[in-house]
Amino acid sequence: MTIADPIATDLTFAPVAGYIGADVRGVDLRESLDSEQAQAIIEALHRHKVLFFHDQQIDHAQQIAFSRIFGPVTASHPYDDDAPTEFPEILQIDNRNYERKFGVKAASYTNHWHTDVTPLVNPPAVSVLRANVVPDFGGDTQWTNLAAAYNGLPDSLKALVEGLRAEHRFGGRNPIFKADSSYGEKIRKAPLVSEHSVVRVHPVTGERLLFVTPGFTSRIVGYSQRQSDALLDLLFDEVATPAYTVRFRWRAGSIAVWDNRATAHLAPGDINHLDVTRTLFRTTVEGEVPVGVDGRPSVAVSGEQFTGK
Ligand code: SIN
């Protein structure tokens, strides 16, 4: 089934899974978008949560220009120093670099379900990921719908978690990087830690979102570590419920755009033992400070807001 967007453009958005994800056709991202096209894409993103564009041979400047339809584009990442000199917005996700940075082989920058950069008090609103070199097989990414994860909870558990806050820090409970790696050292010197509501409210759609992930959420505030681990394990299982997910097979020129407030994603774990190259370029759009069901905003425990232009 292909659902034409209510705004009159040539764009179509075809759902690819029951809870999340749509293929986008009818647009060439080498061209600048008109306001109707941009609005149709933004509305579709809020509806489908992750959008997949195909065969888009664009460069860094065109990726940054496209990302700006969603808001100001930030620098690549708070801990990144590998961005191309002329494009400080571009995060290079290249499996060949992680052994040097993390002290272990990795396909991407975390090996757990995560929402991008939630240790920031204002995590990115939107992420845009463009594939440049991909292996012939393997290296897929998965996304999950955090509104579905919240909606699937029984009412009594919803009521409990709506009143809770959680700490988010780099590495979560099980960091991918070695503590004595250059990355571990960087994080120790300038920790980024924030406290977010366990259930945040989407600022545009009003949806309630289960906003915890194993990539970054380290503990429930006010709980003992044992209590926190037990509850987080349960919530992480809900977030990773297979029915709420979609899996994407990359080709060179594929682009995925996700609503980073309403989703978590999982980088591949199946190519670390293979002699392959996987290079993607990510841009992120400045996010607002999340707000819980009770109206309480997130707070920074360590670190500043990350803004863009
Ligand atoms: C990311 O976490 O933003 C990148 C995901 C991937 O490498 O598939």
mmCIF file of C-alpha atoms and ligand atoms in Angstrom, residues 91 93 98 107-110 112 114 116 127 129 139-143 250 258 265-268 278 280 282, ligand 1:
data_model
loop_
_atom_site.group_PDB
_atom_site.id
_atom_site.type_symbol
_atom_site.label_atom_id
_atom_site.label_comp_id
_atom_site.label_asym_id
_atom_site.label_seq_id
_atom_site.Cartn_x
_atom_site.Cartn_y
_atom_site.Cartn_z
ATOM 1 C CA LEU A 91 29.926 12.339 11.736
ATOM 2 C CA ILE A 93 30.662 6.195 10.943
ATOM 3 C CA TYR A 98 36.515 2.038 15.981
ATOM 4 C CA ALA A 107 30.673 -1.621 13.218
ATOM 5 C CA SER A 108 29.323 1.593 14.709
ATOM 6 C CA TYR A 109 29.508 3.772 17.754
ATOM 7 C CA THR A 110 27.491 1.625 20.121
ATOM 8 C CA HIS A 112 23.166 -1.527 21.986
ATOM 9 C CA HIS A 114 20.009 3.632 21.717
ATOM 10 C CA ASP A 116 21.229 9.344 19.646
ATOM 11 C CA SER A 127 19.193 12.196 12.677
ATOM 12 C CA LEU A 129 22.275 8.797 7.994
ATOM 13 C CA GLY A 139 25.537 -4.345 8.302
ATOM 14 C CA ASP A 140 21.774 -3.657 8.519
ATOM 15 C CA THR A 141 20.358 -1.138 11.029
ATOM 16 C CA GLN A 142 17.116 -1.586 12.999
ATOM 17 C CA TRP A 143 14.780 1.016 14.490
ATOM 18 C CA TRP A 250 21.676 -0.391 3.128
ATOM 19 C CA TRP A 258 14.618 9.210 11.991
ATOM 20 C CA HIS A 265 17.995 2.162 16.826
ATOM 21 C CA LEU A 266 20.461 -0.695 16.787
ATOM 22 C CA ALA A 267 23.644 -0.664 14.721
ATOM 23 C CA PRO A 268 24.760 -3.981 13.243
ATOM 24 C CA ARG A 278 31.050 0.131 6.134
ATOM 25 C CA LEU A 280 28.092 6.135 6.549
ATOM 26 C CA ARG A 282 25.431 11.166 9.917
HETATM 27 C C1 SIN B 1 23.946 5.471 14.677
HETATM 28 O O1 SIN B 1 23.878 4.938 15.762
HETATM 29 O O2 SIN B 1 23.574 6.622 14.504
HETATM 30 C C2 SIN B 1 24.483 4.698 13.488
HETATM 31 C C3 SIN B 1 23.759 3.445 13.240
HETATM 32 C C4 SIN B 1 24.505 2.530 12.309
HETATM 33 O O3 SIN B 1 25.738 2.592 12.207
HETATM 34 O O4 SIN B 1 23.859 1.684 11.704
#
